[in-house]
PDB file of C-alpha atoms and ligand atoms in Angstrom:
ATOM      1  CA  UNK A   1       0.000   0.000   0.000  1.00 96.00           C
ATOM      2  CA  UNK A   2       1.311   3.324  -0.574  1.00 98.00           C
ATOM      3  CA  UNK A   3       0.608   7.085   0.275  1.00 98.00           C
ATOM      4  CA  UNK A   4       1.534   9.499  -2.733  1.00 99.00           C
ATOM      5  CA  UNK A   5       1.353  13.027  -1.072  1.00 99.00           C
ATOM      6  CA  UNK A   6       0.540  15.728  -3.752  1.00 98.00           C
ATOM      7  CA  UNK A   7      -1.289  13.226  -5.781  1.00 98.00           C
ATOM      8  CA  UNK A   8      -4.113  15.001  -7.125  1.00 98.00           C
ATOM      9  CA  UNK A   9      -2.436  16.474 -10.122  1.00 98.00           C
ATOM     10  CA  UNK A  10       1.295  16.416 -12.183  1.00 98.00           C
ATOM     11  CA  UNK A  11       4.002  14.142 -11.131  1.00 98.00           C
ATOM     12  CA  UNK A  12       1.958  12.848  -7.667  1.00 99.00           C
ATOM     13  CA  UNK A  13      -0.719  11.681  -9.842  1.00 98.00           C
ATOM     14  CA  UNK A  14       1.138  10.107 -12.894  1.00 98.00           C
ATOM     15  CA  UNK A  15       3.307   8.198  -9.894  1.00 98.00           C
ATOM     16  CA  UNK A  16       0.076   7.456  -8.509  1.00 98.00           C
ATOM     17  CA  UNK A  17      -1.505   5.903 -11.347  1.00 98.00           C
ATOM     18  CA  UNK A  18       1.532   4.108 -11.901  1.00 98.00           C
ATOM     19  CA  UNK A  19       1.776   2.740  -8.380  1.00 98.00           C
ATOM     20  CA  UNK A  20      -1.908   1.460  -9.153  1.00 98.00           C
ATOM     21  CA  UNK A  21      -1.308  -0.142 -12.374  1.00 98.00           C
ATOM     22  CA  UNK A  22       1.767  -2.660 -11.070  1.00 97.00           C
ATOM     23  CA  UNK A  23      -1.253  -3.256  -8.397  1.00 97.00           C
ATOM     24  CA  UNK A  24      -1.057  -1.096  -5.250  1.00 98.00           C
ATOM     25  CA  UNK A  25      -3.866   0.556  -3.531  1.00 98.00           C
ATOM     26  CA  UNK A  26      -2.859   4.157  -3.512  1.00 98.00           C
ATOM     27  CA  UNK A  27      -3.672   6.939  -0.584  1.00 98.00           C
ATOM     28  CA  UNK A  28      -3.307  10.614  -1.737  1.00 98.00           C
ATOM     29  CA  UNK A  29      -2.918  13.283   0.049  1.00 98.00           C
ATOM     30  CA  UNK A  30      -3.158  17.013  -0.571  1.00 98.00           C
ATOM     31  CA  UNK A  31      -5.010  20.171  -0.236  1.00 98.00           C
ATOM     32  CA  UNK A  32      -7.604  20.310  -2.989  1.00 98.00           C
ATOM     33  CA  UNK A  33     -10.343  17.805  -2.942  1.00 98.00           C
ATOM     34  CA  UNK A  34     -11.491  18.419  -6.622  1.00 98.00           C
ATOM     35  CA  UNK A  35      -7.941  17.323  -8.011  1.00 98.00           C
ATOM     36  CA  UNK A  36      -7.552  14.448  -5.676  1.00 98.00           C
ATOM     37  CA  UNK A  37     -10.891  13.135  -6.151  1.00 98.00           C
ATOM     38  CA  UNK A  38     -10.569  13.253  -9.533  1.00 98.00           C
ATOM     39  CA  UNK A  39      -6.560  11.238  -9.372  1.00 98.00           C
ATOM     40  CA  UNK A  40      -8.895   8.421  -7.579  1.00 98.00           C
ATOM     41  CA  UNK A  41     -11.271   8.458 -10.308  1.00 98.00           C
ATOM     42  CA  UNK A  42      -8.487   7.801 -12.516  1.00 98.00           C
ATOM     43  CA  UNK A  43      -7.238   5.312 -10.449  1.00 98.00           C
ATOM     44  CA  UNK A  44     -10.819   3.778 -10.584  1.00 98.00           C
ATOM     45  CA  UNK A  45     -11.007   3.682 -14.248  1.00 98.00           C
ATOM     46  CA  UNK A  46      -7.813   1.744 -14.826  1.00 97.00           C
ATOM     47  CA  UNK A  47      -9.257  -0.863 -12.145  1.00 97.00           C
ATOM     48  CA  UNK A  48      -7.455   0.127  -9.193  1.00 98.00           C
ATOM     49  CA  UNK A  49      -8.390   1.329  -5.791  1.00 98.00           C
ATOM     50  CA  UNK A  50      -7.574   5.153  -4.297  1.00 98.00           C
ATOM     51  CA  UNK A  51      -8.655   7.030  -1.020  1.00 98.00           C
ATOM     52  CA  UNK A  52      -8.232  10.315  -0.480  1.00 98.00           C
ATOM     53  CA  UNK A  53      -7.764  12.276   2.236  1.00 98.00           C
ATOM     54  CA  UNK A  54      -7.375  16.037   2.558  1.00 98.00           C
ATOM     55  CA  UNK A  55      -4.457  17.362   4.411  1.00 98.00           C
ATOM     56  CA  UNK A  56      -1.740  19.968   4.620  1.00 98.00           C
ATOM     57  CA  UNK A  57       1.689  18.167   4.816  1.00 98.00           C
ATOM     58  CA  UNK A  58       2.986  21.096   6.799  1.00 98.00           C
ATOM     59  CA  UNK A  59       0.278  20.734   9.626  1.00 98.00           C
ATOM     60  CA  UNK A  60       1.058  17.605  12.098  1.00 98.00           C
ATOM     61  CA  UNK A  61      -1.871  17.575  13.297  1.00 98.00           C
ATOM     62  CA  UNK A  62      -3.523  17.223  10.136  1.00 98.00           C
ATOM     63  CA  UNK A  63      -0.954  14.761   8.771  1.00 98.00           C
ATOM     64  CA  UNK A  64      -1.488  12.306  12.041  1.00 98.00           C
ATOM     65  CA  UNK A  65      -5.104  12.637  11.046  1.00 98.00           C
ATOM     66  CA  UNK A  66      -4.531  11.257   7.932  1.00 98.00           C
ATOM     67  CA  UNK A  67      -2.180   8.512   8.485  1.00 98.00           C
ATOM     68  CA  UNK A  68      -4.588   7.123  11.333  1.00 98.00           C
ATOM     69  CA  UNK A  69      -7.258   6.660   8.253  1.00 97.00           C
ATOM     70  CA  UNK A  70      -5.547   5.205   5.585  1.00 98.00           C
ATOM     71  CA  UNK A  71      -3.852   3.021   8.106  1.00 97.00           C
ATOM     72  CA  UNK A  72      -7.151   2.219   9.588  1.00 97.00           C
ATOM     73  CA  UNK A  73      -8.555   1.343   6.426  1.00 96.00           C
ATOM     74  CA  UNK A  74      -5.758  -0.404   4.575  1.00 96.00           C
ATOM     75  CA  UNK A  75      -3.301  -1.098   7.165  1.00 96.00           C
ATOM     76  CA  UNK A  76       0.796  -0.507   7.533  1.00 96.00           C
ATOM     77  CA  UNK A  77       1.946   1.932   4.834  1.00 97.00           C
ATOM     78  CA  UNK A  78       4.560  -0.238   2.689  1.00 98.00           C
ATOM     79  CA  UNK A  79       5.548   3.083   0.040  1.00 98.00           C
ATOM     80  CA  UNK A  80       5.606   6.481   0.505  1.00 98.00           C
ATOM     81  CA  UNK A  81       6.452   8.593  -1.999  1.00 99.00           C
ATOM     82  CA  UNK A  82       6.766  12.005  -0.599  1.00 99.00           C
ATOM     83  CA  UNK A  83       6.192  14.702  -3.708  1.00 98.00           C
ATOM     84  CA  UNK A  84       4.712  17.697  -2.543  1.00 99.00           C
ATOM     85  CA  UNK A  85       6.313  20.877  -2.645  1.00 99.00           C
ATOM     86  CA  UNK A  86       6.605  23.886  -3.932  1.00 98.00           C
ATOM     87  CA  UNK A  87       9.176  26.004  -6.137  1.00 98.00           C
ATOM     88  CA  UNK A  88       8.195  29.396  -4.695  1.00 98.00           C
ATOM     89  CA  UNK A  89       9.149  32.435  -3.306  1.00 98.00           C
ATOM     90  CA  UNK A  90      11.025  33.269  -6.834  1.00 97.00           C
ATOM     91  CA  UNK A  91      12.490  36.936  -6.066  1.00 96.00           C
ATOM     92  CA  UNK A  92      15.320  38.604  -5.150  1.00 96.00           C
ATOM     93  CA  UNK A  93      16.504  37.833  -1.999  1.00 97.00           C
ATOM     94  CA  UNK A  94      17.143  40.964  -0.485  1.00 97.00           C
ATOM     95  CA  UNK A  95      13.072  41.567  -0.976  1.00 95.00           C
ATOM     96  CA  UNK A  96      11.874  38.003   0.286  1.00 96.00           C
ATOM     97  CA  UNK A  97       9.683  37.407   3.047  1.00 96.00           C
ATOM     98  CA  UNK A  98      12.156  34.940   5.502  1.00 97.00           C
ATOM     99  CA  UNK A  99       8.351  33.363   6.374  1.00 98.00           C
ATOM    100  CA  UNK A 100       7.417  32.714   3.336  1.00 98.00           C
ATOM    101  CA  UNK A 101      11.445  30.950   3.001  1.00 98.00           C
ATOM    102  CA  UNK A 102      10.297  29.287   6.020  1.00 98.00           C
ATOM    103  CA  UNK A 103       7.313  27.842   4.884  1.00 98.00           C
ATOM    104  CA  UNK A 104       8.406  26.258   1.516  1.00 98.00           C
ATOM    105  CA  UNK A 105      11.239  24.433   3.587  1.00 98.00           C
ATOM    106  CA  UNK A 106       8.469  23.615   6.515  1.00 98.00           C
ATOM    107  CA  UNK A 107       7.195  21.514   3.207  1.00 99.00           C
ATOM    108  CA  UNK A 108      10.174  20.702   1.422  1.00 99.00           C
ATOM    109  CA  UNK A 109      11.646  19.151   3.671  1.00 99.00           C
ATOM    110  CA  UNK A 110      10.622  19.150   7.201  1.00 98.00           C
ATOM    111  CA  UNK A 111       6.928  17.672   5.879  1.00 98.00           C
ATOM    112  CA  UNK A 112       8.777  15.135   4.188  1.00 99.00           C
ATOM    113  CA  UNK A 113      10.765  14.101   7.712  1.00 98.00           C
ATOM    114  CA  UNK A 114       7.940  14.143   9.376  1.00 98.00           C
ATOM    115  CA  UNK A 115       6.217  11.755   7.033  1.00 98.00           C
ATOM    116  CA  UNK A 116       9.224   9.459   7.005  1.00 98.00           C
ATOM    117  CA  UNK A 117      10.160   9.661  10.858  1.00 98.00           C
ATOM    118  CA  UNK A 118       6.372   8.327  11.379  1.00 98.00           C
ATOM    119  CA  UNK A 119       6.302   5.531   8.863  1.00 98.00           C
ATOM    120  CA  UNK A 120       9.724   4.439  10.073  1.00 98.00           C
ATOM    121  CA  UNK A 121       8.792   2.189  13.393  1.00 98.00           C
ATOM    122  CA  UNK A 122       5.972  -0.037  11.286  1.00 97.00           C
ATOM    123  CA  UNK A 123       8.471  -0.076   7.941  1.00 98.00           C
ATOM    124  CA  UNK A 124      11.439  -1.451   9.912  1.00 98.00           C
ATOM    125  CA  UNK A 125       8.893  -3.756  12.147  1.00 98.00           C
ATOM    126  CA  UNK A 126       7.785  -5.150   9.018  1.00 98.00           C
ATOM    127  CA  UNK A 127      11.264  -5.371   7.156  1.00 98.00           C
ATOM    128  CA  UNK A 128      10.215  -3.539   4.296  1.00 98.00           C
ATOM    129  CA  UNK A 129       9.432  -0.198   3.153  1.00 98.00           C
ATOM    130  CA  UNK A 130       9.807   2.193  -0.009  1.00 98.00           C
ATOM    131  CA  UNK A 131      10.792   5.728   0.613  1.00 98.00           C
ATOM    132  CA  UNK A 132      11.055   8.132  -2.394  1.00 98.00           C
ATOM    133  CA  UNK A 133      12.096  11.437  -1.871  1.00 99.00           C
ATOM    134  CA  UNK A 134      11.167  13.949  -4.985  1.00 99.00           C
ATOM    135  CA  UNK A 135      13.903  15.888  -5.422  1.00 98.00           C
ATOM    136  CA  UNK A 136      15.017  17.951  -8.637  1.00 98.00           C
ATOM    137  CA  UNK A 137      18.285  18.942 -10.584  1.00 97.00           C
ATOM    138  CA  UNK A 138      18.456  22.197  -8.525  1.00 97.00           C
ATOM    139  CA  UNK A 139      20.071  19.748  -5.838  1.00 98.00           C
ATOM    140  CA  UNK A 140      23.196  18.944  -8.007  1.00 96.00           C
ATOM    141  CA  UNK A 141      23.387  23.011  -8.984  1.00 96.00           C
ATOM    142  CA  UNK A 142      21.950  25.196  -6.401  1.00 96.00           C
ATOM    143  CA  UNK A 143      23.481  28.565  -8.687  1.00 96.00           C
ATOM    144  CA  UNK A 144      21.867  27.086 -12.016  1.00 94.00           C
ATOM    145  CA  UNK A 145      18.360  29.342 -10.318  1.00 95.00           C
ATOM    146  CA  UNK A 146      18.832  32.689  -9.098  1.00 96.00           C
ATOM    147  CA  UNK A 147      15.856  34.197  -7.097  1.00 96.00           C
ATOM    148  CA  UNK A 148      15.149  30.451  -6.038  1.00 97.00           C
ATOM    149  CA  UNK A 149      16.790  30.532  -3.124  1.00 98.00           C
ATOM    150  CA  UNK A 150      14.737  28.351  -0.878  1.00 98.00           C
ATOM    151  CA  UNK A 151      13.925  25.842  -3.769  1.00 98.00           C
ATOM    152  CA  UNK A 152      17.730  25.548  -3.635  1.00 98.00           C
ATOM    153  CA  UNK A 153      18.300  24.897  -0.650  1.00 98.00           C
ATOM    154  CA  UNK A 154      15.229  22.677   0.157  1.00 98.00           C
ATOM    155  CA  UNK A 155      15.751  20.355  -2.356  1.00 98.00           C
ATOM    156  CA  UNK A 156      19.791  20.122  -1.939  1.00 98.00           C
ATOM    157  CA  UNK A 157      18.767  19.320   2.500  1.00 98.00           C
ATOM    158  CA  UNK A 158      16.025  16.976   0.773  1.00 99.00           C
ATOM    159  CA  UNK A 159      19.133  14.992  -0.764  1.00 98.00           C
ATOM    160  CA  UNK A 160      21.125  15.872   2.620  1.00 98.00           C
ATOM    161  CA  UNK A 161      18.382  13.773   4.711  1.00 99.00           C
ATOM    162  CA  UNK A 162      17.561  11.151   1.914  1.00 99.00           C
ATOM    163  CA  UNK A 163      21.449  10.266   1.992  1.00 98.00           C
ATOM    164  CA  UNK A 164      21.807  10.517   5.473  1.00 98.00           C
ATOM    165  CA  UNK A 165      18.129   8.117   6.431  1.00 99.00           C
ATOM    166  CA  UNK A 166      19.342   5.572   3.881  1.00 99.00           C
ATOM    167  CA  UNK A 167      22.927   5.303   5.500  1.00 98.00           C
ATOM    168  CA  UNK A 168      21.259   4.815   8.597  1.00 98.00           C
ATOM    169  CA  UNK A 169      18.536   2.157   7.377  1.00 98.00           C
ATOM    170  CA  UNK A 170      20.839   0.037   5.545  1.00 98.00           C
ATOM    171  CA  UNK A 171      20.498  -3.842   5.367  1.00 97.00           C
ATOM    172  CA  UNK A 172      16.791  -3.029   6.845  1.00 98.00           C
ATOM    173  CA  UNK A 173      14.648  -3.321   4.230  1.00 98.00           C
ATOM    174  CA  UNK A 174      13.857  -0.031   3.809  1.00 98.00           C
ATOM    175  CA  UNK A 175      14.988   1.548   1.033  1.00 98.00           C
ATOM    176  CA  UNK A 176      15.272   5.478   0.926  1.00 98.00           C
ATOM    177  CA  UNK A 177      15.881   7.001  -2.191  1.00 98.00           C
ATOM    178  CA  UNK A 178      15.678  10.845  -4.194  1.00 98.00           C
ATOM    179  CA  UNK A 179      13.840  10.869  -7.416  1.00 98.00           C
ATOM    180  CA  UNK A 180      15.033  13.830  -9.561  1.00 98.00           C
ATOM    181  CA  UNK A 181      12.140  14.068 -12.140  1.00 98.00           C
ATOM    182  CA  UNK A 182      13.459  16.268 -14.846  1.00 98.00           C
ATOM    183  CA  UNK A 183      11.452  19.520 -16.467  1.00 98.00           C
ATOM    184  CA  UNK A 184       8.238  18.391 -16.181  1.00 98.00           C
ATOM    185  CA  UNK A 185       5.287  19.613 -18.370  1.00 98.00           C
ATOM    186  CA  UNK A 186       2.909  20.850 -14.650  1.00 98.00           C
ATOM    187  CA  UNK A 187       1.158  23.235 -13.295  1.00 98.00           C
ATOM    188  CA  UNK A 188       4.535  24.151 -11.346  1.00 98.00           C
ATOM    189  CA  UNK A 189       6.294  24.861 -14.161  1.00 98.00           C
ATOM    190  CA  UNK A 190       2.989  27.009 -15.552  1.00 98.00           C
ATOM    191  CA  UNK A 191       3.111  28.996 -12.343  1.00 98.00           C
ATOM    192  CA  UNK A 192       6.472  30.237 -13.414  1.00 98.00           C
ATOM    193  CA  UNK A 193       5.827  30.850 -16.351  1.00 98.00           C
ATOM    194  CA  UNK A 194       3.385  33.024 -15.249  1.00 97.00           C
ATOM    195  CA  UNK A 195       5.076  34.869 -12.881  1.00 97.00           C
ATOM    196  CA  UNK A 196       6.209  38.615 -13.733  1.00 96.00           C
ATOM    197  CA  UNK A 197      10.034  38.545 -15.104  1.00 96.00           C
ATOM    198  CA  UNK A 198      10.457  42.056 -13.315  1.00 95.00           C
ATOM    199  CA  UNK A 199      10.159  39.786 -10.196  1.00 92.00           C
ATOM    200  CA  UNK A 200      11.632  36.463 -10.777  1.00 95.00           C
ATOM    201  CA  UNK A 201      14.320  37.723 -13.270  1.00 93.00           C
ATOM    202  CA  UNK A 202      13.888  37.345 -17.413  1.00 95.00           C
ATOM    203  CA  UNK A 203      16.888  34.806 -17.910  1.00 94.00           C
ATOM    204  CA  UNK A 204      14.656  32.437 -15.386  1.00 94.00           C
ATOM    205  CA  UNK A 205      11.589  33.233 -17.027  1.00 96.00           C
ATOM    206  CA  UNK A 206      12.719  32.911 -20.387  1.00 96.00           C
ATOM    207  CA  UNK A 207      14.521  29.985 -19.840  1.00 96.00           C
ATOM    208  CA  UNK A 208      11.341  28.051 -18.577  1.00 97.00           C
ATOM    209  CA  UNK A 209       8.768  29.716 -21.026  1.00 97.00           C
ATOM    210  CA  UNK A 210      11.548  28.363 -23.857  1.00 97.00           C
ATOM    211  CA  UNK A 211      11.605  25.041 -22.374  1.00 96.00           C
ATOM    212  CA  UNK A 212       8.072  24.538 -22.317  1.00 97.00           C
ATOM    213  CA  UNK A 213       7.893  26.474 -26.063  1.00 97.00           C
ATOM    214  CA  UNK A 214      10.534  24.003 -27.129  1.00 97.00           C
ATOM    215  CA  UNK A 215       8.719  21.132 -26.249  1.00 97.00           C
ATOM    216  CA  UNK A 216      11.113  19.581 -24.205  1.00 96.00           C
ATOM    217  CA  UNK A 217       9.059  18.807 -20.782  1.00 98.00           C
ATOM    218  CA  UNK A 218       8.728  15.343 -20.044  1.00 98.00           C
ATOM    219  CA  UNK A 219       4.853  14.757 -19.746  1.00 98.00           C
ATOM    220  CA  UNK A 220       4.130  13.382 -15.704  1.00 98.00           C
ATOM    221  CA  UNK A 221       3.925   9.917 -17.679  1.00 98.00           C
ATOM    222  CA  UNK A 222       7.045  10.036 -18.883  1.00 98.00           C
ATOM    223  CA  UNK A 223       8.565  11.291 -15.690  1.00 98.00           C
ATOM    224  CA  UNK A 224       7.254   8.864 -13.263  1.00 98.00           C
ATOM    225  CA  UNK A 225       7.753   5.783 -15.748  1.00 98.00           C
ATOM    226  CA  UNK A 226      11.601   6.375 -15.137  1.00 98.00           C
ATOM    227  CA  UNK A 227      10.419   6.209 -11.495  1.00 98.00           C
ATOM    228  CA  UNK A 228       8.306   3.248 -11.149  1.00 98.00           C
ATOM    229  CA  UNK A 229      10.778   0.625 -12.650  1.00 96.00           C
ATOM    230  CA  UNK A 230      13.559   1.599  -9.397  1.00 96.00           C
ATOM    231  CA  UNK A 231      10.876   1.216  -6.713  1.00 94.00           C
ATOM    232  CA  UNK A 232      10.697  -2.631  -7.764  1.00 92.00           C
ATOM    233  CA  UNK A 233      14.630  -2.962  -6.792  1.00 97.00           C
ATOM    234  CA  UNK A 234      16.816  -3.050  -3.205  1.00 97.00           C
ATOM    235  CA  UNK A 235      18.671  -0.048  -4.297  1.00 98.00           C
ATOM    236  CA  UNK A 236      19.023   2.736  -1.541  1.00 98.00           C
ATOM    237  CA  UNK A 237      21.082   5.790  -1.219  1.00 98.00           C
ATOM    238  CA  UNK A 238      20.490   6.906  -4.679  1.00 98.00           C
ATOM    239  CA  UNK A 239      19.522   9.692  -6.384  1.00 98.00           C
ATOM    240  CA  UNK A 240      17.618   9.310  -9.545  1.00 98.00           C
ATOM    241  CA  UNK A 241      17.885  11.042 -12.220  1.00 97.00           C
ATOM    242  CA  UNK A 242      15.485  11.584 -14.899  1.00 96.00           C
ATOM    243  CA  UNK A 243      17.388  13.852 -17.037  1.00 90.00           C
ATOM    244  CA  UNK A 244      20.360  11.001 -16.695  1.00 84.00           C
ATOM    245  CA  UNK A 245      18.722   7.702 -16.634  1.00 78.00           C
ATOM    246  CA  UNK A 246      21.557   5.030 -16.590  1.00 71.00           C
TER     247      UNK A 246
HETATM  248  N1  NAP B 301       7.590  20.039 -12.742  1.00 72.58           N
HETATM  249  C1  NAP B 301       8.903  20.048 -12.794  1.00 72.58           C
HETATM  250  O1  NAP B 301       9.491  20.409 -13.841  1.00 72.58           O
HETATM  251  C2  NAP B 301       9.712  19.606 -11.614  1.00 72.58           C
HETATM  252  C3  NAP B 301      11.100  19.628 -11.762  1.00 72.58           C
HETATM  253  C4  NAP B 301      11.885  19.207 -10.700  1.00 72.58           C
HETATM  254  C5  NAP B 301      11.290  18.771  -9.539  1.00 72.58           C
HETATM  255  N2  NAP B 301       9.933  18.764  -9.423  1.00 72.58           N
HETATM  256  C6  NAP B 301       9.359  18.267  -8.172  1.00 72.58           C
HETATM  257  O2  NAP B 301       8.327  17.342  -8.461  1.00 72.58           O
HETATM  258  C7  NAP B 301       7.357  17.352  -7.401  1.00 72.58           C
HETATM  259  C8  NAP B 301       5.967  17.533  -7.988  1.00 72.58           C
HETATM  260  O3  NAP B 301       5.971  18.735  -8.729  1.00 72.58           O
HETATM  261  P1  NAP B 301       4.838  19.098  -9.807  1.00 72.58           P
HETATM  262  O4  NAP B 301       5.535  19.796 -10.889  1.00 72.58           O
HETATM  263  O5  NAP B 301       3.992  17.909 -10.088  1.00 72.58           O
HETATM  264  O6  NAP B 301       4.042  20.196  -8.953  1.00 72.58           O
HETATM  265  P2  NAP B 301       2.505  20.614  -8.885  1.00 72.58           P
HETATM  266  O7  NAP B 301       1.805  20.339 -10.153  1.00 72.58           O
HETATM  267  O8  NAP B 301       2.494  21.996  -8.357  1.00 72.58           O
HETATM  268  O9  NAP B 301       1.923  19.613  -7.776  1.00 72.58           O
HETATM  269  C9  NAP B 301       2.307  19.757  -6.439  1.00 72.58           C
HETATM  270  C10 NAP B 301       1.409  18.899  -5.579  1.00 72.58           C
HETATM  271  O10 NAP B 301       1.784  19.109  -4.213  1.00 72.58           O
HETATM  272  C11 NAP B 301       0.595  19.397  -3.463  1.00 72.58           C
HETATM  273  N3  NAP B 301       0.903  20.271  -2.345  1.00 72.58           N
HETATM  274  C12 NAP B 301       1.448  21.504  -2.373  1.00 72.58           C
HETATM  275  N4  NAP B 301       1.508  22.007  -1.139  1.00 72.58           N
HETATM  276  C13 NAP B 301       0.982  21.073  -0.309  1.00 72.58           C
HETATM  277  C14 NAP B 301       0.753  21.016   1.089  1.00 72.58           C
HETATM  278  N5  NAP B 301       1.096  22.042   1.897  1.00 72.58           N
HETATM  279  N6  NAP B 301       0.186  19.891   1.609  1.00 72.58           N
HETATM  280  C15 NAP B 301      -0.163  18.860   0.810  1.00 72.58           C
HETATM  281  N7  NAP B 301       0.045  18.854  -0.521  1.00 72.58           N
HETATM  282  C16 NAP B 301       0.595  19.960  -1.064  1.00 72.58           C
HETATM  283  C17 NAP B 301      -0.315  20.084  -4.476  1.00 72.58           C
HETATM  284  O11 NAP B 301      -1.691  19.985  -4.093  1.00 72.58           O
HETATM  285  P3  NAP B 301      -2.469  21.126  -3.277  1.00 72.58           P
HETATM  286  O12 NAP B 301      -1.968  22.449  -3.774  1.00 72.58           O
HETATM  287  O13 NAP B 301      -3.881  20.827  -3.583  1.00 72.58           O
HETATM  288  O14 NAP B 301      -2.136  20.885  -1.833  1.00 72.58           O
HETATM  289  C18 NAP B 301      -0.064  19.251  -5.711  1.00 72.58           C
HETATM  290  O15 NAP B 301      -0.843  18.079  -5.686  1.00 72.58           O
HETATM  291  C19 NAP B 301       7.810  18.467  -6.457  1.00 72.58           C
HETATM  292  O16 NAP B 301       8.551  17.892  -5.401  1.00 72.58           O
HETATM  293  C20 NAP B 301       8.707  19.333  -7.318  1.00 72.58           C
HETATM  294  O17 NAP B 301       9.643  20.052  -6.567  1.00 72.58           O
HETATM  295  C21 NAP B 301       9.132  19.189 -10.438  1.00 72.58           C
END
């Protein structure tokens, strides 16, 4: 069984659907009902089985909420696939709001933790468990974004911790990997492209608006099939790379 958090659209629902398909029942988790509803009707229609349950990753309260049902309906949690985040604030640093820096590592990466930390004790009862961290390329170049300072350094501590867990959990069973998913045709990368240049800087704004232009976003399909085939092995400690699949 696995929990997919940000599941109701992009890369969380593509993995989703995937996780379905090679036959696990799939909880996802998110903010907006509409878009996770409708991931679980997907689900649905290619003969699998979903439940959704509304939460905000960053809230503990409503995270323990959430685990307690999807345990309580399907029992121990054997994947997790933690995906939600966000790329923003984009803007120059000297004018960002250090709470709003807060908050997108509150989600990048302390959410994540505190997903992990809690499936941990029934994973390593069990001898088995699938952790993906999703990561992105900002990790391996933290100056390729300017006026993404707290993507940067979320995602680059996301690696940090996935490294660090899967060091610690070796010859457990539970694997702990970082899943960098390549540009990725979402409504994250339409939000910056949407953003004013003025704010987030042209040579960021062009270079996404030419990616996308360019055609040369992986659709979430196409992202989370280079996924999907990795969760099957024993590897931990890795960091995948969809831009450089091996
Ligand atoms: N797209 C790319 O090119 C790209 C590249 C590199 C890495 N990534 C990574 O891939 C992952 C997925 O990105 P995406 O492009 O699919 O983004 P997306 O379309 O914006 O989807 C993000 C998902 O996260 C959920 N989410 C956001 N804040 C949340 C919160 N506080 N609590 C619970 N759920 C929350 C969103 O749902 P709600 O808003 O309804 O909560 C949504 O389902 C992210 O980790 C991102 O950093 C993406």
């Amino acid at each position: 069984m696995a929990l997919v958090t940000g599941g109701g659209r992009g890369i969380g629902q593509a993995v989703a659907l995937q996780l379905a398909d090679a036959g696990a029942r799939v909880a996802l988790v998110a903010r907006s009902v509409d878009e996770l509803n409708h991931t679980a009707r997907l689900v649905a229609d290619q003969g699998g089985e979903a439940f959704v349950h509304v939460a905000d990753v960053t809230d503990a309260g409503q995270v323990a909420a959430a685990l307690a049902s999807i345990t309580a309906r399907w029992g121990p949690l054997e994947v997790l696939v933690n995906n939600a985040a966000v790329v923003s604030p984009l803007a120059p640093s000297a004018m960002l709001d250090p709470d709003e820096w807060a908050g997108a590592i509150a989600l990048n990466v302390t959410a994540v933790a505190r997903l992990s930390f809690t499936l941990l004790p029934a994973m390593l009862e069990r001898g088995w468990g699938r952790i993906v961290n999703v990561s992105s390329g900002i990790a391996a170049h933290p100056a390729g974004m300017l006026r993404a300072n707290a993507y940067a350094t979320s995602k680059a501590a996301l690696e940090a911790h996935t490294l660090n867990l899967a060091a610690e959990l070796a010859d457990t069973g539970v694997t702990v990997n970082a899943f960098r998913p390549g540009g990725v045709d979402t409504a994250m990368q339409a939000w910056i492209r949407g953003q004013n240049p003025e704010h987030i800087g042209a040579a960021l704004h062009d270079r996404f608006t030419r990616n996308y232009e360019q055609g040369t976003l992986l659709t979430p399909e196409q992202s989370a099939s280079l996924l999907l085939p990795r969760l099957a092995t024993t590897a931990t400690g890795q960091i995948w790379d969809a831009a450089n699949p091996t």
